[in-house]
Amino acid sequence: MIPITKIEIGAEERALVLDVLDRGHLAQGPLVERFEGLCASMAESEHAIAVNNGTTALVLAIEALGIRPGDEVITSPLTFVATVNAILEAGATVRFGDVGDDYNLDPASIEALINDRTRAVMPVHLYGQAADMPAIVSIAERRGLAVIEDAAQAHFATTAEGRAVGSHGLGCFSFYATKNIMCGEGGVVTTSDAALADRMRILRNQGMRARYEYEVAGHNYRLTDLAAAVAIPQFDRVDAAIAARRANAARLTEGLDDVRGLIPPRAESGRGHVWHQYTVRLTDEASVDRDGLIDSLVENEIGHGIYYPRAVYDYECYRSHPGVVIDGSPRAESYARSILSLPVHQHLLDDEVDTVIEVVREALGA
Ligand SMILES: *Cc1c(COP(=O)(O)O)cnc(C)c1O
């Protein structure tokens, strides 16, 4: 079996977890602080506020900006449902642009959605590739919008300008079990705005400034030292992991580039792609449809994923939700029907990558 993701916990994680258990301080403490330091430098930001998952990171960022019911947030229609749920949880209204060939929010689709209730734009760096941040930031600045980055899939990805994702306003990362750096459940918000950072630290901890002094109705979004101990050692290995993912992606693309009816993912020029997923797309010219290709992968014990099978709003619970405005995102809807992710993770051996290539080529008659 060649799995789509593989979780390996190193000896360093085991040692640090045992250390936490031995010291007996399991909740938020010194290791969370260390984790925050690593996250701040990952996102080239002054501050990092660790939270218990990526969804609460997004909620915290929206709340910290003072976004209120009736305010609108523009995001991508091709994303994990958490992006939408976080906006709704914070009480805001969500609107969707469309995606470009990089599967990220197309800057050209944003402007038509902006009105006097629009407060923020929330690009998602899908599959580990930064969205077109120079264009998105320029629109946001011109129209007075906040930028919240959903960087849940993009630890250490960089933009065409060489900037870290998560450094453009408020950066939200997830450390869920299958992300490129993980601790089971965890999240962080990064920012260089001291006032927002302060507000988020308070909101994270029941709205409490000092013991039993409450400034605002807050949450318990705290991360545990136990979880931080799992994440911290992975920062030392992340360069090697990204290099291995890049090599696997390059090998896959070299092997699949000429297959009729298959479009390999494009690493946009200058952007530092970290290959959370390697996602191909089938066109009408393919000799089998997506289900046919999946059958071949299953038969040959090759893992796969569809991220995501529908535009994120395309479910009854969102179609009928008063906080969801659907303007129509035809490219996202079409891509959702034809995309397929193949294994690209850092633990793959070269001959496993070659097996993936062979099976896909054979299924598509190449
Ligand atoms: C994983 C993910 C999230 C949510 O993170 P959790 O830690 O699972 O809450 C948000 N957005 C995207 C794009 C994700 O992939």
PDB file of N, CA and C and ligand atoms in Angstrom, residues 52-56 58 79-80 82-83 124 126 150 152-153 173-176 179 185-187 276 308, ligand 1:
ATOM      1  N   ASN A  52      -5.954  25.806  19.917  1.00  0.00           N
ATOM      2  CA  ASN A  52      -6.167  24.352  19.953  1.00  0.00           C
ATOM      3  C   ASN A  52      -6.448  23.706  18.598  1.00  0.00           C
ATOM      4  N   ASN A  53      -6.754  24.487  17.562  1.00  0.00           N
ATOM      5  CA  ASN A  53      -6.833  23.925  16.210  1.00  0.00           C
ATOM      6  C   ASN A  53      -6.851  25.041  15.168  1.00  0.00           C
ATOM      7  N   GLY A  54      -6.825  24.652  13.913  1.00  0.00           N
ATOM      8  CA  GLY A  54      -6.764  25.638  12.831  1.00  0.00           C
ATOM      9  C   GLY A  54      -8.067  26.395  12.655  1.00  0.00           C
ATOM     10  N   THR A  55      -9.178  25.754  12.976  1.00  0.00           N
ATOM     11  CA  THR A  55     -10.477  26.419  12.847  1.00  0.00           C
ATOM     12  C   THR A  55     -10.603  27.539  13.871  1.00  0.00           C
ATOM     13  N   THR A  56     -10.205  27.263  15.121  1.00  0.00           N
ATOM     14  CA  THR A  56     -10.283  28.324  16.134  1.00  0.00           C
ATOM     15  C   THR A  56      -9.263  29.434  15.841  1.00  0.00           C
ATOM     16  N   LEU A  58      -8.710  30.606  12.875  1.00  0.00           N
ATOM     17  CA  LEU A  58      -9.448  31.476  11.947  1.00  0.00           C
ATOM     18  C   LEU A  58     -10.515  32.295  12.682  1.00  0.00           C
ATOM     19  N   THR A  79     -11.967  24.889  -0.870  1.00  0.00           N
ATOM     20  CA  THR A  79     -11.248  24.833   0.403  1.00  0.00           C
ATOM     21  C   THR A  79     -11.897  23.813   1.305  1.00  0.00           C
ATOM     22  N   PHE A  80     -11.223  23.511   2.405  1.00  0.00           N
ATOM     23  CA  PHE A  80     -11.808  22.668   3.437  1.00  0.00           C
ATOM     24  C   PHE A  80     -12.917  23.460   4.131  1.00  0.00           C
ATOM     25  N   ALA A  82     -13.717  24.013   7.019  1.00  0.00           N
ATOM     26  CA  ALA A  82     -13.368  24.801   8.209  1.00  0.00           C
ATOM     27  C   ALA A  82     -13.276  26.291   7.897  1.00  0.00           C
ATOM     28  N   THR A  83     -12.826  26.634   6.693  1.00  0.00           N
ATOM     29  CA  THR A  83     -12.699  28.042   6.305  1.00  0.00           C
ATOM     30  C   THR A  83     -14.062  28.732   6.439  1.00  0.00           C
ATOM     31  N   VAL A 124      -6.899  31.208   0.684  1.00  0.00           N
ATOM     32  CA  VAL A 124      -6.497  29.907   1.229  1.00  0.00           C
ATOM     33  C   VAL A 124      -5.302  29.438   0.392  1.00  0.00           C
ATOM     34  N   LEU A 126      -3.997  26.765  -0.904  1.00  0.00           N
ATOM     35  CA  LEU A 126      -4.411  25.373  -1.039  1.00  0.00           C
ATOM     36  C   LEU A 126      -3.275  24.473  -1.527  1.00  0.00           C
ATOM     37  N   ASP A 150      -5.624  31.790   5.240  1.00  0.00           N
ATOM     38  CA  ASP A 150      -5.808  30.413   5.693  1.00  0.00           C
ATOM     39  C   ASP A 150      -4.616  29.619   5.172  1.00  0.00           C
ATOM     40  N   ALA A 152      -3.443  26.834   6.528  1.00  0.00           N
ATOM     41  CA  ALA A 152      -3.505  25.530   7.202  1.00  0.00           C
ATOM     42  C   ALA A 152      -2.705  24.453   6.477  1.00  0.00           C
ATOM     43  N   GLN A 153      -2.584  24.600   5.137  1.00  0.00           N
ATOM     44  CA  GLN A 153      -1.898  23.575   4.342  1.00  0.00           C
ATOM     45  C   GLN A 153      -0.525  24.045   3.862  1.00  0.00           C
ATOM     46  N   PHE A 173      -2.667  28.950  10.805  1.00  0.00           N
ATOM     47  CA  PHE A 173      -2.097  27.644  10.471  1.00  0.00           C
ATOM     48  C   PHE A 173      -2.783  26.556  11.285  1.00  0.00           C
ATOM     49  N   SER A 174      -2.827  25.349  10.729  1.00  0.00           N
ATOM     50  CA  SER A 174      -3.351  24.190  11.451  1.00  0.00           C
ATOM     51  C   SER A 174      -2.220  23.191  11.677  1.00  0.00           C
ATOM     52  N   PHE A 175      -2.295  22.491  12.780  1.00  0.00           N
ATOM     53  CA  PHE A 175      -1.332  21.416  13.060  1.00  0.00           C
ATOM     54  C   PHE A 175      -2.070  20.101  13.259  1.00  0.00           C
ATOM     55  N   TYR A 176      -3.206  19.991  12.558  1.00  0.00           N
ATOM     56  CA  TYR A 176      -3.983  18.757  12.559  1.00  0.00           C
ATOM     57  C   TYR A 176      -3.099  17.590  12.076  1.00  0.00           C
ATOM     58  N   LYS A 179      -1.405  17.501   8.532  1.00  0.00           N
ATOM     59  CA  LYS A 179      -0.756  18.677   7.939  1.00  0.00           C
ATOM     60  C   LYS A 179       0.763  18.470   7.881  1.00  0.00           C
ATOM     61  N   GLU A 185      -4.036  17.809  17.124  1.00  0.00           N
ATOM     62  CA  GLU A 185      -4.876  18.998  16.996  1.00  0.00           C
ATOM     63  C   GLU A 185      -4.064  20.186  17.482  1.00  0.00           C
ATOM     64  N   GLY A 186      -4.031  21.246  16.678  1.00  0.00           N
ATOM     65  CA  GLY A 186      -3.332  22.451  17.101  1.00  0.00           C
ATOM     66  C   GLY A 186      -3.471  23.520  16.039  1.00  0.00           C
ATOM     67  N   GLY A 187      -3.215  24.757  16.425  1.00  0.00           N
ATOM     68  CA  GLY A 187      -3.296  25.858  15.478  1.00  0.00           C
ATOM     69  C   GLY A 187      -2.501  27.038  15.972  1.00  0.00           C
ATOM     70  N   HIS A 276       1.769  20.192   0.107  1.00  0.00           N
ATOM     71  CA  HIS A 276       0.907  19.449   1.037  1.00  0.00           C
ATOM     72  C   HIS A 276       0.152  18.372   0.254  1.00  0.00           C
ATOM     73  N   TYR A 308     -11.336  19.284  -3.209  1.00  0.00           N
ATOM     74  CA  TYR A 308     -12.483  18.738  -2.494  1.00  0.00           C
ATOM     75  C   TYR A 308     -13.528  18.343  -3.525  1.00  0.00           C
TER      76      TYR A 308
HETATM   77  C1  LIG B   1      -7.102  21.686   8.011  1.00  0.00           C
HETATM   78  C2  LIG B   1      -7.653  22.933   7.492  1.00  0.00           C
HETATM   79  C3  LIG B   1      -8.315  23.871   8.319  1.00  0.00           C
HETATM   80  C4  LIG B   1      -8.718  23.601   9.740  1.00  0.00           C
HETATM   81  O1  LIG B   1      -7.793  23.142  10.584  1.00  0.00           O
HETATM   82  P1  LIG B   1      -8.182  22.231  11.849  1.00  0.00           P
HETATM   83  O2  LIG B   1      -6.922  22.236  12.622  1.00  0.00           O
HETATM   84  O3  LIG B   1      -8.569  20.890  11.319  1.00  0.00           O
HETATM   85  O4  LIG B   1      -9.299  22.889  12.567  1.00  0.00           O
HETATM   86  C5  LIG B   1      -8.698  25.085   7.767  1.00  0.00           C
HETATM   87  N1  LIG B   1      -8.495  25.351   6.470  1.00  0.00           N
HETATM   88  C6  LIG B   1      -7.910  24.495   5.637  1.00  0.00           C
HETATM   89  C7  LIG B   1      -7.695  24.879   4.220  1.00  0.00           C
HETATM   90  C8  LIG B   1      -7.478  23.237   6.110  1.00  0.00           C
HETATM   91  O5  LIG B   1      -6.896  22.375   5.257  1.00  0.00           O
END
